[in-house]
Amino acid sequence: MIRKTFENEIQQVKDEVLLLGSMVEHAIIASVETLKKRDIKGAEKIIAEDKEINKKRFAIENQLMILIATQQPMAHDLRLLASCMEIISELERMGDYAKGIANINLRMGEEPLLKPLIDIPRMAQIGTDMLHRALSAFINEDVEAAKAIPVEDDVVDALYNQIYRELMTFIIQDPKTIERANWLLWVAHNLERVADRVTNICERTMFIATGEFNEIKSSDDEFWKGQKK
Amino acid sequence: MQNTQTPEYAIETKSLFIFYGSFAAVSEVTMKIEKQKITAIIGPSGCGKSTLLRAFNRMNDFVPSSYVTGEILMQGQNLYGKEIDPVEVRRKIGMVFQKPNPFPKSIYENISWGAKINGFKGNMDELVEQSLRSAALWDEVKDLLKKSAYELSGGQQQRLCIARTIAIQPEIILMDEPASALDPISTLRIEELMQELKKNYTIIIVTHNMQQAARVSDYTAMMMIDDNRSGGVIEFDKTQTIFTRPKDKRTEDYVTGRFG
C-alpha cells in the first residue's frame, strides 16, 4: 500500500478524535452526577478539565492543518480531514455544555435542588450514548447508523419539553422558585443541545462516506414548533 | 452562481481510437471540450494522455504507423477528414511542450517567424508586443527583443513558447506538461497565465501533477489503461467534483495517491 505514512497519520487523527469524544462523554455524565450530588469539588474539577478538552481540540486542529498542508489530501481523504475539523469543534462545544452545567452547580451555592433529578440524568445518558455511537459510526463510516442515530434526538427533545413544562408548573405554583427552576432549565437546555450536535456529527459522517451534504433535521425548529400555540 | 447558458464546445471526440500499428493506445474516447475553459487530462504514466493530446492537432501523424478511427470534430468538421490539411489544423490548435523549445533565434524572431510563414501581413511589431504581453513576458523582455531566446530563463523560455503559439492566433492551445521542467515560481506564473489565456482560448493540458490539475482546470478527464493496456477516459467531470467526490473508485485511488 502506497501512502502508508499518510494512512497512519489519518488513523492517528481518528484515534485522537475518539479520545476527545470520550473526554467529552465523561464530562457530560460527570457534570450531571456532580449536580445530582451537589458535589462542588467535582464541579470545579469538571471546569478545570474542560481546559484539557480545549487543548486537545486545538492539538488535533493543528495536526489536521499539518496534514492538509503537507499531504494535499483529495477526495475521500479531503472530506475526512475537513469533516474532522468540524467534528472536533462540535465536540469542544459539547464539552462547554458540561462546563456550563458544572458552573450552574457552583452558582447554586447552598441552595438545594428544586426537585430530585430524574429526567435530566436520563437526557445525559441518552445524549452521551448517542454521541458514543455517533463516533463509532464516524470511525467505521457506517452510513446506516449515522442516519439512524439522529432520529433518537426526538426522545431527548421530548424529555426536554417535559422538563420545561414541569418546571413551569413549579414557577406558576410558587414564583419564588424562578431562579432554581431556571438553573435546571439551563441544564436541560445544555443537554438538549448535546443531542443536536450529535446530529451534526452524523451529517459529517454521511458526507465523508458519500460526498453529499444532507441536513438530517434541525430539532431546534422542532422545539420552537412545540412551543407555538 | 447559476449558469443557465448552454456550454459551447471548442472540440469534441466521438468514439476515438488511436492506434500504433495494431495496438490501440487509446480506446473509445468520446468527450466534449468546453470553449474557453481549461480541461486537464490526468492519469498514471503510459495511460495515453499525451497520445490523446497529440491527436487533437494531428501531431501523431509524424509517427508512421499511427492512425485513428472515430472522429475529432471542430465546429462540426472532422479533423481527420480527407480534405483537411494537418498544417491548418496545427495553426488552429497550437501546442506547448514539456521542455521549452524556442528557436535558436532572437526573442523577436521567435514570435514573428511563425506568423510570417502563416502569411501574416499586419504590423509585426504590434503582433510581437501583443503576443508577449498576452504571455505575461513583455515587461521582462521589451528591451531585449534582439537577444537570443536562449538567454532567457527556463520559465521565460516557456512563456516565450506560449507567446509564439498565441501569435498564430489559434483557437485551442494544447499543453503537454508545460511546467514540469520549471521551478515552483515559474510554474505558478504559467498557471496564472493560463487563467488569463482562457479568456480568449480553450486550453487542454496534460499533467502528472494532480495538484496542478486541481489548481488550474475547470474540467478533468481521468485516463487509465484497461486489461488490453489500452488507455481510455474513465471519468470526465468538473474538476471540483473529480477532486472532492469522484464517482469511479480508480479515480479516487489515483487522486488520493493510492494507485499502484
mmCIF file of N, CA and C in Angstrom, chain A residues 94-190:
data_model
loop_
_atom_site.group_PDB
_atom_site.id
_atom_site.type_symbol
_atom_site.label_atom_id
_atom_site.label_comp_id
_atom_site.label_asym_id
_atom_site.label_seq_id
_atom_site.Cartn_x
_atom_site.Cartn_y
_atom_site.Cartn_z
ATOM 1 N N MET A 94 -19.641 20.675 22.957
ATOM 2 C CA MET A 94 -20.346 19.783 23.890
ATOM 3 C C MET A 94 -19.649 19.793 25.244
ATOM 4 N N GLY A 95 -18.319 19.869 25.198
ATOM 5 C CA GLY A 95 -17.553 19.979 26.445
ATOM 6 C C GLY A 95 -17.952 21.255 27.191
ATOM 7 N N ASP A 96 -18.189 22.320 26.424
ATOM 8 C CA ASP A 96 -18.606 23.583 27.050
ATOM 9 C C ASP A 96 -19.958 23.441 27.757
ATOM 10 N N TYR A 97 -20.847 22.604 27.178
ATOM 11 C CA TYR A 97 -22.138 22.397 27.846
ATOM 12 C C TYR A 97 -21.926 21.741 29.210
ATOM 13 N N ALA A 98 -21.011 20.765 29.259
ATOM 14 C CA ALA A 98 -20.711 20.099 30.535
ATOM 15 C C ALA A 98 -20.153 21.124 31.520
ATOM 16 N N LYS A 99 -19.261 21.958 31.016
ATOM 17 C CA LYS A 99 -18.692 23.006 31.881
ATOM 18 C C LYS A 99 -19.806 23.947 32.358
ATOM 19 N N GLY A 100 -20.739 24.254 31.449
ATOM 20 C CA GLY A 100 -21.866 25.120 31.807
ATOM 21 C C GLY A 100 -22.688 24.521 32.940
ATOM 22 N N ILE A 101 -22.916 23.225 32.873
ATOM 23 C CA ILE A 101 -23.690 22.550 33.926
ATOM 24 C C ILE A 101 -22.915 22.605 35.250
ATOM 25 N N ALA A 102 -21.594 22.399 35.169
ATOM 26 C CA ALA A 102 -20.765 22.475 36.377
ATOM 27 C C ALA A 102 -20.811 23.895 36.963
ATOM 28 N N ASN A 103 -20.830 24.891 36.098
ATOM 29 C CA ASN A 103 -20.920 26.281 36.557
ATOM 30 C C ASN A 103 -22.233 26.553 37.283
ATOM 31 N N ILE A 104 -23.311 25.985 36.734
ATOM 32 C CA ILE A 104 -24.619 26.156 37.377
ATOM 33 C C ILE A 104 -24.560 25.547 38.788
ATOM 34 N N ASN A 105 -23.927 24.402 38.875
ATOM 35 C CA ASN A 105 -23.760 23.737 40.171
ATOM 36 C C ASN A 105 -23.073 24.683 41.163
ATOM 37 N N LEU A 106 -22.026 25.355 40.714
ATOM 38 C CA LEU A 106 -21.313 26.291 41.596
ATOM 39 C C LEU A 106 -22.196 27.486 41.960
ATOM 40 N N ARG A 107 -22.880 28.008 40.939
ATOM 41 C CA ARG A 107 -23.711 29.207 41.154
ATOM 42 C C ARG A 107 -24.848 28.931 42.115
ATOM 43 N N MET A 108 -25.320 27.674 42.164
ATOM 44 C CA MET A 108 -26.431 27.334 43.049
ATOM 45 C C MET A 108 -26.035 27.465 44.521
ATOM 46 N N GLY A 109 -24.748 27.421 44.790
ATOM 47 C CA GLY A 109 -24.255 27.607 46.154
ATOM 48 C C GLY A 109 -24.926 26.662 47.141
ATOM 49 N N GLU A 110 -25.505 27.243 48.177
ATOM 50 C CA GLU A 110 -26.095 26.420 49.240
ATOM 51 C C GLU A 110 -27.529 26.013 48.921
ATOM 52 N N GLU A 111 -28.094 26.585 47.878
ATOM 53 C CA GLU A 111 -29.496 26.286 47.540
ATOM 54 C C GLU A 111 -29.664 24.803 47.205
ATOM 55 N N PRO A 112 -30.703 24.172 47.745
ATOM 56 C CA PRO A 112 -30.929 22.777 47.371
ATOM 57 C C PRO A 112 -31.537 22.701 45.965
ATOM 58 N N LEU A 113 -31.479 21.526 45.359
ATOM 59 C CA LEU A 113 -32.126 21.329 44.058
ATOM 60 C C LEU A 113 -33.627 21.534 44.213
ATOM 61 N N LEU A 114 -34.236 22.077 43.194
ATOM 62 C CA LEU A 114 -35.679 22.317 43.234
ATOM 63 C C LEU A 114 -36.425 21.000 43.337
ATOM 64 N N LYS A 115 -35.884 19.993 42.693
ATOM 65 C CA LYS A 115 -36.517 18.675 42.707
ATOM 66 C C LYS A 115 -35.439 17.628 42.467
ATOM 67 N N PRO A 116 -35.691 16.402 42.880
ATOM 68 C CA PRO A 116 -34.689 15.362 42.609
ATOM 69 C C PRO A 116 -34.530 15.194 41.103
ATOM 70 N N LEU A 117 -33.306 14.963 40.649
ATOM 71 C CA LEU A 117 -33.065 14.875 39.207
ATOM 72 C C LEU A 117 -33.334 13.461 38.698
ATOM 73 N N ILE A 118 -34.299 13.353 37.815
ATOM 74 C CA ILE A 118 -34.619 12.049 37.220
ATOM 75 C C ILE A 118 -34.495 12.118 35.695
ATOM 76 N N ASP A 119 -35.246 13.055 35.108
ATOM 77 C CA ASP A 119 -35.217 13.154 33.641
ATOM 78 C C ASP A 119 -33.910 13.761 33.131
ATOM 79 N N ILE A 120 -33.312 14.660 33.906
ATOM 80 C CA ILE A 120 -32.052 15.286 33.466
ATOM 81 C C ILE A 120 -30.944 14.234 33.315
ATOM 82 N N PRO A 121 -30.727 13.359 34.319
ATOM 83 C CA PRO A 121 -29.734 12.295 34.098
ATOM 84 C C PRO A 121 -30.099 11.385 32.923
ATOM 85 N N ARG A 122 -31.377 11.201 32.691
ATOM 86 C CA ARG A 122 -31.778 10.379 31.534
ATOM 87 C C ARG A 122 -31.373 11.064 30.235
ATOM 88 N N MET A 123 -31.608 12.361 30.184
ATOM 89 C CA MET A 123 -31.182 13.114 28.985
ATOM 90 C C MET A 123 -29.681 12.970 28.768
ATOM 91 N N ALA A 124 -28.919 13.085 29.866
ATOM 92 C CA ALA A 124 -27.455 12.991 29.760
ATOM 93 C C ALA A 124 -27.058 11.598 29.284
ATOM 94 N N GLN A 125 -27.730 10.593 29.821
ATOM 95 C CA GLN A 125 -27.421 9.210 29.467
ATOM 96 C C GLN A 125 -27.686 8.965 27.974
ATOM 97 N N ILE A 126 -28.882 9.385 27.549
ATOM 98 C CA ILE A 126 -29.253 9.160 26.144
ATOM 99 C C ILE A 126 -28.327 9.955 25.212
ATOM 100 N N GLY A 127 -28.081 11.212 25.580
ATOM 101 C CA GLY A 127 -27.235 12.077 24.742
ATOM 102 C C GLY A 127 -25.828 11.518 24.583
ATOM 103 N N THR A 128 -25.230 11.078 25.702
ATOM 104 C CA THR A 128 -23.854 10.575 25.611
ATOM 105 C C THR A 128 -23.819 9.211 24.905
ATOM 106 N N ASP A 129 -24.889 8.446 25.094
ATOM 107 C CA ASP A 129 -24.959 7.161 24.383
ATOM 108 C C ASP A 129 -25.038 7.406 22.868
ATOM 109 N N MET A 130 -25.849 8.389 22.494
ATOM 110 C CA MET A 130 -25.928 8.759 21.057
ATOM 111 C C MET A 130 -24.561 9.216 20.562
ATOM 112 N N LEU A 131 -23.889 10.025 21.376
ATOM 113 C CA LEU A 131 -22.579 10.539 20.992
ATOM 114 C C LEU A 131 -21.586 9.394 20.781
ATOM 115 N N HIS A 132 -21.615 8.462 21.724
ATOM 116 C CA HIS A 132 -20.703 7.326 21.657
ATOM 117 C C HIS A 132 -20.887 6.550 20.346
ATOM 118 N N ARG A 133 -22.164 6.279 20.038
ATOM 119 C CA ARG A 133 -22.439 5.509 18.826
ATOM 120 C C ARG A 133 -22.184 6.342 17.569
ATOM 121 N N ALA A 134 -22.421 7.661 17.670
ATOM 122 C CA ALA A 134 -22.146 8.530 16.508
ATOM 123 C C ALA A 134 -20.653 8.517 16.189
ATOM 124 N N LEU A 135 -19.835 8.471 17.231
ATOM 125 C CA LEU A 135 -18.390 8.459 16.982
ATOM 126 C C LEU A 135 -17.940 7.106 16.412
ATOM 127 N N SER A 136 -18.573 6.018 16.844
ATOM 128 C CA SER A 136 -18.244 4.719 16.208
ATOM 129 C C SER A 136 -18.666 4.738 14.753
ATOM 130 N N ALA A 137 -19.850 5.319 14.497
ATOM 131 C CA ALA A 137 -20.322 5.396 13.104
ATOM 132 C C ALA A 137 -19.334 6.214 12.274
ATOM 133 N N PHE A 138 -18.799 7.275 12.876
ATOM 134 C CA PHE A 138 -17.812 8.113 12.187
ATOM 135 C C PHE A 138 -16.547 7.308 11.876
ATOM 136 N N ILE A 139 -16.042 6.588 12.864
ATOM 137 C CA ILE A 139 -14.818 5.813 12.656
ATOM 138 C C ILE A 139 -15.030 4.747 11.581
ATOM 139 N N ASN A 140 -16.180 4.081 11.633
ATOM 140 C CA ASN A 140 -16.440 2.984 10.685
ATOM 141 C C ASN A 140 -17.117 3.455 9.403
ATOM 142 N N GLU A 141 -17.386 4.765 9.339
ATOM 143 C CA GLU A 141 -18.142 5.317 8.204
ATOM 144 C C GLU A 141 -19.403 4.513 7.933
ATOM 145 N N ASP A 142 -20.128 4.276 9.009
ATOM 146 C CA ASP A 142 -21.355 3.485 8.944
ATOM 147 C C ASP A 142 -22.525 4.427 8.633
ATOM 148 N N VAL A 143 -22.883 4.477 7.358
ATOM 149 C CA VAL A 143 -23.915 5.419 6.907
ATOM 150 C C VAL A 143 -25.270 5.109 7.537
ATOM 151 N N GLU A 144 -25.583 3.820 7.638
ATOM 152 C CA GLU A 144 -26.889 3.431 8.192
ATOM 153 C C GLU A 144 -27.031 3.920 9.634
ATOM 154 N N ALA A 145 -25.984 3.687 10.421
ATOM 155 C CA ALA A 145 -26.018 4.129 11.823
ATOM 156 C C ALA A 145 -26.097 5.655 11.876
ATOM 157 N N ALA A 146 -25.324 6.316 11.017
ATOM 158 C CA ALA A 146 -25.306 7.787 11.023
ATOM 159 C C ALA A 146 -26.681 8.349 10.683
ATOM 160 N N LYS A 147 -27.438 7.596 9.895
ATOM 161 C CA LYS A 147 -28.783 8.030 9.543
ATOM 162 C C LYS A 147 -29.754 7.780 10.694
ATOM 163 N N ALA A 148 -29.539 6.650 11.395
ATOM 164 C CA ALA A 148 -30.498 6.208 12.417
ATOM 165 C C ALA A 148 -30.364 6.996 13.727
ATOM 166 N N ILE A 149 -29.126 7.316 14.115
ATOM 167 C CA ILE A 149 -28.904 7.926 15.440
ATOM 168 C C ILE A 149 -29.664 9.252 15.636
ATOM 169 N N PRO A 150 -29.645 10.158 14.653
ATOM 170 C CA PRO A 150 -30.318 11.444 14.877
ATOM 171 C C PRO A 150 -31.814 11.321 15.159
ATOM 172 N N VAL A 151 -32.403 10.237 14.709
ATOM 173 C CA VAL A 151 -33.838 10.047 14.965
ATOM 174 C C VAL A 151 -34.104 10.017 16.474
ATOM 175 N N GLU A 152 -33.116 9.493 17.222
ATOM 176 C CA GLU A 152 -33.279 9.372 18.673
ATOM 177 C C GLU A 152 -33.310 10.731 19.362
ATOM 178 N N ASP A 153 -32.926 11.749 18.632
ATOM 179 C CA ASP A 153 -32.962 13.098 19.181
ATOM 180 C C ASP A 153 -34.374 13.454 19.632
ATOM 181 N N ASP A 154 -35.388 12.858 18.996
ATOM 182 C CA ASP A 154 -36.779 13.104 19.374
ATOM 183 C C ASP A 154 -37.025 12.779 20.842
ATOM 184 N N VAL A 155 -36.402 11.696 21.319
ATOM 185 C CA VAL A 155 -36.587 11.292 22.711
ATOM 186 C C VAL A 155 -36.033 12.378 23.633
ATOM 187 N N VAL A 156 -34.856 12.879 23.263
ATOM 188 C CA VAL A 156 -34.224 13.925 24.075
ATOM 189 C C VAL A 156 -35.080 15.189 24.053
ATOM 190 N N ASP A 157 -35.592 15.532 22.874
ATOM 191 C CA ASP A 157 -36.455 16.711 22.770
ATOM 192 C C ASP A 157 -37.708 16.553 23.620
ATOM 193 N N ALA A 158 -38.284 15.335 23.588
ATOM 194 C CA ALA A 158 -39.497 15.076 24.358
ATOM 195 C C ALA A 158 -39.214 15.243 25.858
ATOM 196 N N LEU A 159 -38.059 14.742 26.276
ATOM 197 C CA LEU A 159 -37.689 14.885 27.699
ATOM 198 C C LEU A 159 -37.513 16.359 28.051
ATOM 199 N N TYR A 160 -36.899 17.073 27.133
ATOM 200 C CA TYR A 160 -36.680 18.496 27.376
ATOM 201 C C TYR A 160 -38.014 19.227 27.530
ATOM 202 N N ASN A 161 -38.941 18.943 26.620
ATOM 203 C CA ASN A 161 -40.259 19.577 26.696
ATOM 204 C C ASN A 161 -40.967 19.240 28.004
ATOM 205 N N GLN A 162 -40.801 17.978 28.394
ATOM 206 C CA GLN A 162 -41.439 17.520 29.634
ATOM 207 C C GLN A 162 -40.857 18.285 30.834
ATOM 208 N N ILE A 163 -39.520 18.393 30.862
ATOM 209 C CA ILE A 163 -38.858 19.112 31.960
ATOM 210 C C ILE A 163 -39.302 20.571 31.963
ATOM 211 N N TYR A 164 -39.379 21.128 30.777
ATOM 212 C CA TYR A 164 -39.798 22.522 30.633
ATOM 213 C C TYR A 164 -41.179 22.745 31.263
ATOM 214 N N ARG A 165 -42.120 21.870 30.875
ATOM 215 C CA ARG A 165 -43.491 22.015 31.402
ATOM 216 C C ARG A 165 -43.528 21.832 32.913
ATOM 217 N N GLU A 166 -42.770 20.846 33.370
ATOM 218 C CA GLU A 166 -42.745 20.553 34.796
ATOM 219 C C GLU A 166 -42.221 21.766 35.580
ATOM 220 N N LEU A 167 -41.145 22.328 35.089
ATOM 221 C CA LEU A 167 -40.553 23.472 35.784
ATOM 222 C C LEU A 167 -41.483 24.671 35.743
ATOM 223 N N MET A 168 -42.226 24.817 34.631
ATOM 224 C CA MET A 168 -43.192 25.911 34.532
ATOM 225 C C MET A 168 -44.243 25.794 35.634
ATOM 226 N N THR A 169 -44.689 24.576 35.888
ATOM 227 C CA THR A 169 -45.718 24.409 36.928
ATOM 228 C C THR A 169 -45.149 24.791 38.295
ATOM 229 N N PHE A 170 -43.880 24.473 38.524
ATOM 230 C CA PHE A 170 -43.246 24.902 39.787
ATOM 231 C C PHE A 170 -43.291 26.419 39.908
ATOM 232 N N ILE A 171 -42.931 27.066 38.821
ATOM 233 C CA ILE A 171 -42.853 28.533 38.840
ATOM 234 C C ILE A 171 -44.235 29.146 39.067
ATOM 235 N N ILE A 172 -45.229 28.573 38.375
ATOM 236 C CA ILE A 172 -46.589 29.109 38.497
ATOM 237 C C ILE A 172 -47.099 28.936 39.937
ATOM 238 N N GLN A 173 -46.820 27.753 40.489
ATOM 239 C CA GLN A 173 -47.279 27.488 41.853
ATOM 240 C C GLN A 173 -46.586 28.412 42.856
ATOM 241 N N ASP A 174 -45.289 28.625 42.639
ATOM 242 C CA ASP A 174 -44.543 29.423 43.608
ATOM 243 C C ASP A 174 -43.443 30.223 42.891
ATOM 244 N N PRO A 175 -43.764 31.486 42.549
ATOM 245 C CA PRO A 175 -42.817 32.300 41.778
ATOM 246 C C PRO A 175 -41.446 32.431 42.452
ATOM 247 N N LYS A 176 -41.341 32.152 43.742
ATOM 248 C CA LYS A 176 -40.030 32.236 44.402
ATOM 249 C C LYS A 176 -39.059 31.167 43.878
ATOM 250 N N THR A 177 -39.590 30.176 43.175
ATOM 251 C CA THR A 177 -38.727 29.097 42.661
ATOM 252 C C THR A 177 -38.100 29.446 41.306
ATOM 253 N N ILE A 178 -38.435 30.652 40.808
ATOM 254 C CA ILE A 178 -37.988 31.000 39.442
ATOM 255 C C ILE A 178 -36.495 30.737 39.234
ATOM 256 N N GLU A 179 -35.683 31.217 40.159
ATOM 257 C CA GLU A 179 -34.253 31.103 39.929
ATOM 258 C C GLU A 179 -33.809 29.637 39.903
ATOM 259 N N ARG A 180 -34.301 28.863 40.890
ATOM 260 C CA ARG A 180 -33.886 27.456 40.953
ATOM 261 C C ARG A 180 -34.419 26.678 39.749
ATOM 262 N N ALA A 181 -35.639 27.032 39.293
ATOM 263 C CA ALA A 181 -36.211 26.366 38.113
ATOM 264 C C ALA A 181 -35.393 26.722 36.874
ATOM 265 N N ASN A 182 -35.003 27.998 36.828
ATOM 266 C CA ASN A 182 -34.254 28.473 35.680
ATOM 267 C C ASN A 182 -32.909 27.740 35.553
ATOM 268 N N TRP A 183 -32.254 27.492 36.699
ATOM 269 C CA TRP A 183 -30.989 26.759 36.654
ATOM 270 C C TRP A 183 -31.174 25.390 36.004
ATOM 271 N N LEU A 184 -32.220 24.714 36.460
ATOM 272 C CA LEU A 184 -32.431 23.360 35.916
ATOM 273 C C LEU A 184 -32.826 23.405 34.437
ATOM 274 N N LEU A 185 -33.561 24.469 34.082
ATOM 275 C CA LEU A 185 -33.948 24.606 32.680
ATOM 276 C C LEU A 185 -32.702 24.773 31.800
ATOM 277 N N TRP A 186 -31.737 25.513 32.310
ATOM 278 C CA TRP A 186 -30.497 25.691 31.560
ATOM 279 C C TRP A 186 -29.725 24.386 31.432
ATOM 280 N N VAL A 187 -29.747 23.634 32.510
ATOM 281 C CA VAL A 187 -29.074 22.327 32.468
ATOM 282 C C VAL A 187 -29.708 21.467 31.369
ATOM 283 N N ALA A 188 -31.053 21.422 31.389
ATOM 284 C CA ALA A 188 -31.769 20.603 30.395
ATOM 285 C C ALA A 188 -31.501 21.119 28.981
ATOM 286 N N HIS A 189 -31.456 22.442 28.866
ATOM 287 C CA HIS A 189 -31.207 23.029 27.547
ATOM 288 C C HIS A 189 -29.825 22.606 27.027
ATOM 289 N N ASN A 190 -28.844 22.677 27.917
ATOM 290 C CA ASN A 190 -27.498 22.255 27.508
ATOM 291 C C ASN A 190 -27.502 20.815 27.010
#
